[in-house]
Amino acid sequence: MTTVTTASRRQGRGGRERILAAAAGLFAVQGINATGMEQIAARAPVSKRTLYAHFRTKDELVLAHLKDLASTGRTLEGALTQKDIPLRERILTLFDPPPAGTDPVRGCPFIDAAVEFPDPQNAVHSYARESKLLMVRLVAELVAELGCREPSVLAEQLVTLADGAASRAMVLGDSDYGRHARTAAEILLDNALPREKQTFATRP
């Protein structure tokens, strides 16, 4: 009896984290709607009872998954708040390829989630929308600090490039597709700066 109780307690430790990790992996490979709760429980591994004790519905799990991605900086928006990176480079990291070995090539998880939960009133779609609006605000703050003209307009242009590049990278299976958008982003940034600050730097 003692052995069984100890094993049970060990399995329960970190259950929520294991569920989120399993969900993240399966959602990336299969998509959200194609992934069942039973699969997630098996991958974690936890019992279905434990899974539903942490997340009463799949929508609740998906929302927690997106919040976990955001809080750990594993999204396009993550680099925008890294104080140890120069302002311009923070913006341009939006177009960097994912870490080596990342597979499969995925687009923005917030856009992916909004597509799979198209109802604007759904909590998942709503959170995805707020995340994308936050991305614009963060970029607008950075370009304003750089001294760029019309920071709000420029921010919309840059995030449109970033989201478009991420989506095309996923469709084409090209992890470095963002290099094309990065060149355009550099031109936009330089053109928005006062002439004395312009560099017209381009990426090889």
mmCIF file of N, CA, C and O in Angstrom, residues 25-80:
data_model
loop_
_atom_site.group_PDB
_atom_site.id
_atom_site.type_symbol
_atom_site.label_atom_id
_atom_site.label_comp_id
_atom_site.label_asym_id
_atom_site.label_seq_id
_atom_site.Cartn_x
_atom_site.Cartn_y
_atom_site.Cartn_z
ATOM 1 N N GLY A 25 3.259 20.229 -27.638
ATOM 2 C CA GLY A 25 3.857 19.385 -28.664
ATOM 3 C C GLY A 25 2.841 18.847 -29.656
ATOM 4 O O GLY A 25 3.066 18.865 -30.870
ATOM 5 N N LEU A 26 1.720 18.386 -29.149
ATOM 6 C CA LEU A 26 0.686 17.833 -30.023
ATOM 7 C C LEU A 26 0.008 18.913 -30.856
ATOM 8 O O LEU A 26 -0.269 18.719 -32.047
ATOM 9 N N PHE A 27 -0.262 20.065 -30.261
ATOM 10 C CA PHE A 27 -0.885 21.156 -31.016
ATOM 11 C C PHE A 27 0.018 21.603 -32.164
ATOM 12 O O PHE A 27 -0.453 21.924 -33.259
ATOM 13 N N ALA A 28 1.326 21.636 -31.913
ATOM 14 C CA ALA A 28 2.262 22.071 -32.949
ATOM 15 C C ALA A 28 2.283 21.112 -34.130
ATOM 16 O O ALA A 28 2.378 21.529 -35.284
ATOM 17 N N VAL A 29 2.186 19.822 -33.847
ATOM 18 C CA VAL A 29 2.274 18.814 -34.905
ATOM 19 C C VAL A 29 0.927 18.596 -35.594
ATOM 20 O O VAL A 29 0.840 18.515 -36.818
ATOM 21 N N GLN A 30 -0.153 18.497 -34.802
ATOM 22 C CA GLN A 30 -1.444 18.085 -35.348
ATOM 23 C C GLN A 30 -2.453 19.219 -35.502
ATOM 24 O O GLN A 30 -3.454 19.065 -36.214
ATOM 25 N N GLY A 31 -2.208 20.348 -34.830
ATOM 26 C CA GLY A 31 -3.226 21.376 -34.753
ATOM 27 C C GLY A 31 -4.063 21.157 -33.508
ATOM 28 O O GLY A 31 -4.044 20.075 -32.904
ATOM 29 N N ILE A 32 -4.817 22.173 -33.115
ATOM 30 C CA ILE A 32 -5.577 22.100 -31.870
ATOM 31 C C ILE A 32 -6.795 21.196 -31.994
ATOM 32 O O ILE A 32 -7.000 20.281 -31.191
ATOM 33 N N ASN A 33 -7.620 21.442 -33.002
ATOM 34 C CA ASN A 33 -8.876 20.695 -33.118
ATOM 35 C C ASN A 33 -8.665 19.216 -33.412
ATOM 36 O O ASN A 33 -9.508 18.384 -33.082
ATOM 37 N N ALA A 34 -7.530 18.882 -34.037
ATOM 38 C CA ALA A 34 -7.252 17.487 -34.377
ATOM 39 C C ALA A 34 -6.662 16.715 -33.197
ATOM 40 O O ALA A 34 -6.476 15.494 -33.292
ATOM 41 N N THR A 35 -6.378 17.398 -32.117
ATOM 42 C CA THR A 35 -5.777 16.755 -30.950
ATOM 43 C C THR A 35 -6.838 16.512 -29.888
ATOM 44 O O THR A 35 -7.533 17.447 -29.461
ATOM 45 N N GLY A 36 -6.963 15.273 -29.463
ATOM 46 C CA GLY A 36 -7.958 14.929 -28.459
ATOM 47 C C GLY A 36 -7.400 14.996 -27.048
ATOM 48 O O GLY A 36 -6.184 14.887 -26.836
ATOM 49 N N MET A 37 -8.270 15.166 -26.088
ATOM 50 C CA MET A 37 -7.853 15.219 -24.693
ATOM 51 C C MET A 37 -7.237 13.889 -24.248
ATOM 52 O O MET A 37 -6.324 13.858 -23.420
ATOM 53 N N GLU A 38 -7.728 12.777 -24.820
ATOM 54 C CA GLU A 38 -7.169 11.476 -24.480
ATOM 55 C C GLU A 38 -5.703 11.388 -24.903
ATOM 56 O O GLU A 38 -4.862 10.838 -24.179
ATOM 57 N N GLN A 39 -5.395 11.928 -26.092
ATOM 58 C CA GLN A 39 -4.011 11.940 -26.558
ATOM 59 C C GLN A 39 -3.127 12.728 -25.613
ATOM 60 O O GLN A 39 -1.993 12.332 -25.318
ATOM 61 N N ILE A 40 -3.620 13.878 -25.181
ATOM 62 C CA ILE A 40 -2.839 14.732 -24.294
ATOM 63 C C ILE A 40 -2.584 14.021 -22.967
ATOM 64 O O ILE A 40 -1.468 14.036 -22.441
ATOM 65 N N ALA A 41 -3.618 13.380 -22.435
ATOM 66 C CA ALA A 41 -3.463 12.653 -21.178
ATOM 67 C C ALA A 41 -2.424 11.541 -21.316
ATOM 68 O O ALA A 41 -1.590 11.336 -20.424
ATOM 69 N N ALA A 42 -2.465 10.826 -22.445
ATOM 70 C CA ALA A 42 -1.521 9.734 -22.666
ATOM 71 C C ALA A 42 -0.101 10.247 -22.816
ATOM 72 O O ALA A 42 0.855 9.629 -22.335
ATOM 73 N N ARG A 43 0.058 11.385 -23.487
ATOM 74 C CA ARG A 43 1.396 11.949 -23.712
ATOM 75 C C ARG A 43 1.977 12.514 -22.421
ATOM 76 O O ARG A 43 3.188 12.515 -22.228
ATOM 77 N N ALA A 44 1.144 13.002 -21.501
ATOM 78 C CA ALA A 44 1.630 13.750 -20.332
ATOM 79 C C ALA A 44 2.631 13.003 -19.428
ATOM 80 O O ALA A 44 3.669 13.577 -19.102
ATOM 81 N N PRO A 45 2.456 11.761 -18.964
ATOM 82 C CA PRO A 45 1.201 11.017 -18.921
ATOM 83 C C PRO A 45 0.480 11.281 -17.596
ATOM 84 O O PRO A 45 1.091 11.321 -16.533
ATOM 85 N N VAL A 46 -0.827 11.430 -17.697
ATOM 86 C CA VAL A 46 -1.678 11.580 -16.513
ATOM 87 C C VAL A 46 -2.990 10.861 -16.808
ATOM 88 O O VAL A 46 -3.306 10.581 -17.966
ATOM 89 N N SER A 47 -3.756 10.601 -15.768
ATOM 90 C CA SER A 47 -5.075 10.023 -15.981
ATOM 91 C C SER A 47 -6.009 11.102 -16.510
ATOM 92 O O SER A 47 -5.758 12.310 -16.332
ATOM 93 N N LYS A 48 -7.089 10.678 -17.153
ATOM 94 C CA LYS A 48 -8.078 11.658 -17.634
ATOM 95 C C LYS A 48 -8.674 12.418 -16.455
ATOM 96 O O LYS A 48 -8.990 13.611 -16.577
ATOM 97 N N ARG A 49 -8.789 11.756 -15.322
ATOM 98 C CA ARG A 49 -9.321 12.430 -14.130
ATOM 99 C C ARG A 49 -8.405 13.582 -13.722
ATOM 100 O O ARG A 49 -8.877 14.674 -13.390
ATOM 101 N N THR A 50 -7.102 13.321 -13.751
ATOM 102 C CA THR A 50 -6.141 14.382 -13.408
ATOM 103 C C THR A 50 -6.185 15.509 -14.425
ATOM 104 O O THR A 50 -6.151 16.692 -14.070
ATOM 105 N N LEU A 51 -6.274 15.148 -15.700
ATOM 106 C CA LEU A 51 -6.333 16.156 -16.760
ATOM 107 C C LEU A 51 -7.522 17.092 -16.542
ATOM 108 O O LEU A 51 -7.376 18.327 -16.564
ATOM 109 N N TYR A 52 -8.691 16.509 -16.300
ATOM 110 C CA TYR A 52 -9.884 17.336 -16.143
ATOM 111 C C TYR A 52 -9.945 18.037 -14.782
ATOM 112 O O TYR A 52 -10.683 19.009 -14.628
ATOM 113 N N ALA A 53 -9.144 17.565 -13.837
ATOM 114 C CA ALA A 53 -9.045 18.280 -12.567
ATOM 115 C C ALA A 53 -8.306 19.594 -12.752
ATOM 116 O O ALA A 53 -8.606 20.603 -12.108
ATOM 117 N N HIS A 54 -7.332 19.588 -13.674
ATOM 118 C CA HIS A 54 -6.568 20.812 -13.966
ATOM 119 C C HIS A 54 -7.283 21.699 -14.983
ATOM 120 O O HIS A 54 -7.261 22.929 -14.871
ATOM 121 N N PHE A 55 -7.897 21.079 -15.981
ATOM 122 C CA PHE A 55 -8.546 21.820 -17.067
ATOM 123 C C PHE A 55 -9.912 21.199 -17.338
ATOM 124 O O PHE A 55 -10.002 20.087 -17.857
ATOM 125 N N ARG A 56 -10.959 21.904 -16.977
ATOM 126 C CA ARG A 56 -12.304 21.342 -17.060
ATOM 127 C C ARG A 56 -12.762 21.123 -18.490
ATOM 128 O O ARG A 56 -13.586 20.241 -18.755
ATOM 129 N N THR A 57 -12.261 21.925 -19.442
ATOM 130 C CA THR A 57 -12.635 21.805 -20.850
ATOM 131 C C THR A 57 -11.401 21.953 -21.723
ATOM 132 O O THR A 57 -10.357 22.450 -21.261
ATOM 133 N N LYS A 58 -11.526 21.577 -22.972
ATOM 134 C CA LYS A 58 -10.407 21.739 -23.896
ATOM 135 C C LYS A 58 -10.130 23.217 -24.139
ATOM 136 O O LYS A 58 -8.970 23.635 -24.258
ATOM 137 N N ASP A 59 -11.188 24.032 -24.237
ATOM 138 C CA ASP A 59 -10.992 25.469 -24.414
ATOM 139 C C ASP A 59 -10.143 26.043 -23.282
ATOM 140 O O ASP A 59 -9.266 26.883 -23.503
ATOM 141 N N GLU A 60 -10.401 25.580 -22.081
ATOM 142 C CA GLU A 60 -9.643 26.048 -20.920
ATOM 143 C C GLU A 60 -8.177 25.653 -21.040
ATOM 144 O O GLU A 60 -7.273 26.437 -20.708
ATOM 145 N N LEU A 61 -7.930 24.446 -21.538
ATOM 146 C CA LEU A 61 -6.555 23.983 -21.732
ATOM 147 C C LEU A 61 -5.853 24.797 -22.821
ATOM 148 O O LEU A 61 -4.694 25.194 -22.664
ATOM 149 N N VAL A 62 -6.544 25.050 -23.914
ATOM 150 C CA VAL A 62 -5.942 25.822 -25.007
ATOM 151 C C VAL A 62 -5.594 27.231 -24.531
ATOM 152 O O VAL A 62 -4.516 27.756 -24.834
ATOM 153 N N LEU A 63 -6.478 27.833 -23.775
ATOM 154 C CA LEU A 63 -6.221 29.170 -23.255
ATOM 155 C C LEU A 63 -5.005 29.162 -22.332
ATOM 156 O O LEU A 63 -4.141 30.045 -22.411
ATOM 157 N N ALA A 64 -4.911 28.167 -21.472
ATOM 158 C CA ALA A 64 -3.753 28.048 -20.579
ATOM 159 C C ALA A 64 -2.473 27.827 -21.375
ATOM 160 O O ALA A 64 -1.409 28.350 -21.027
ATOM 161 N N HIS A 65 -2.576 27.049 -22.452
ATOM 162 C CA HIS A 65 -1.428 26.805 -23.327
ATOM 163 C C HIS A 65 -0.918 28.116 -23.930
ATOM 164 O O HIS A 65 0.293 28.384 -23.922
ATOM 165 N N LEU A 66 -1.812 28.947 -24.433
ATOM 166 C CA LEU A 66 -1.402 30.220 -25.030
ATOM 167 C C LEU A 66 -0.801 31.150 -23.983
ATOM 168 O O LEU A 66 0.215 31.833 -24.246
ATOM 169 N N LYS A 67 -1.392 31.178 -22.812
ATOM 170 C CA LYS A 67 -0.858 32.030 -21.737
ATOM 171 C C LYS A 67 0.517 31.548 -21.298
ATOM 172 O O LYS A 67 1.397 32.363 -20.980
ATOM 173 N N ASP A 68 0.709 30.229 -21.294
ATOM 174 C CA ASP A 68 2.014 29.672 -20.936
ATOM 175 C C ASP A 68 3.066 30.059 -21.965
ATOM 176 O O ASP A 68 4.191 30.440 -21.618
ATOM 177 N N LEU A 69 2.714 29.981 -23.249
ATOM 178 C CA LEU A 69 3.644 30.413 -24.297
ATOM 179 C C LEU A 69 4.038 31.871 -24.111
ATOM 180 O O LEU A 69 5.208 32.234 -24.218
ATOM 181 N N ALA A 70 3.053 32.708 -23.841
ATOM 182 C CA ALA A 70 3.311 34.141 -23.688
ATOM 183 C C ALA A 70 4.181 34.425 -22.467
ATOM 184 O O ALA A 70 5.113 35.233 -22.531
ATOM 185 N N SER A 71 3.889 33.759 -21.363
ATOM 186 C CA SER A 71 4.607 34.045 -20.117
ATOM 187 C C SER A 71 6.057 33.579 -20.162
ATOM 188 O O SER A 71 6.917 34.134 -19.467
ATOM 189 N N THR A 72 6.342 32.569 -20.978
ATOM 190 C CA THR A 72 7.706 32.051 -21.060
ATOM 191 C C THR A 72 8.483 32.634 -22.234
ATOM 192 O O THR A 72 9.628 32.262 -22.475
ATOM 193 N N GLY A 73 7.870 33.570 -22.985
ATOM 194 C CA GLY A 73 8.566 34.254 -24.064
ATOM 195 C C GLY A 73 8.771 33.442 -25.320
ATOM 196 O O GLY A 73 9.569 33.814 -26.184
ATOM 197 N N ARG A 74 8.023 32.331 -25.479
ATOM 198 C CA ARG A 74 8.204 31.472 -26.647
ATOM 199 C C ARG A 74 7.280 31.894 -27.790
ATOM 200 O O ARG A 74 6.670 31.060 -28.453
ATOM 201 N N THR A 75 7.209 33.187 -28.038
ATOM 202 C CA THR A 75 6.383 33.721 -29.117
ATOM 203 C C THR A 75 7.132 34.859 -29.791
ATOM 204 O O THR A 75 8.183 35.310 -29.314
ATOM 205 N N LEU A 76 6.575 35.349 -30.910
ATOM 206 C CA LEU A 76 7.201 36.484 -31.593
ATOM 207 C C LEU A 76 7.350 37.678 -30.660
ATOM 208 O O LEU A 76 8.316 38.439 -30.746
ATOM 209 N N GLU A 77 6.373 37.849 -29.764
ATOM 210 C CA GLU A 77 6.369 39.005 -28.890
ATOM 211 C C GLU A 77 7.440 38.934 -27.806
ATOM 212 O O GLU A 77 7.817 39.953 -27.228
ATOM 213 N N GLY A 78 7.955 37.734 -27.535
ATOM 214 C CA GLY A 78 8.873 37.551 -26.422
ATOM 215 C C GLY A 78 10.116 38.418 -26.491
ATOM 216 O O GLY A 78 10.544 38.998 -25.489
ATOM 217 N N ALA A 79 10.720 38.519 -27.667
ATOM 218 C CA ALA A 79 11.963 39.269 -27.802
ATOM 219 C C ALA A 79 11.770 40.773 -27.652
ATOM 220 O O ALA A 79 12.722 41.499 -27.355
ATOM 221 N N LEU A 80 10.562 41.249 -27.840
ATOM 222 C CA LEU A 80 10.321 42.692 -27.821
ATOM 223 C C LEU A 80 10.524 43.303 -26.441
ATOM 224 O O LEU A 80 10.708 44.519 -26.323
#
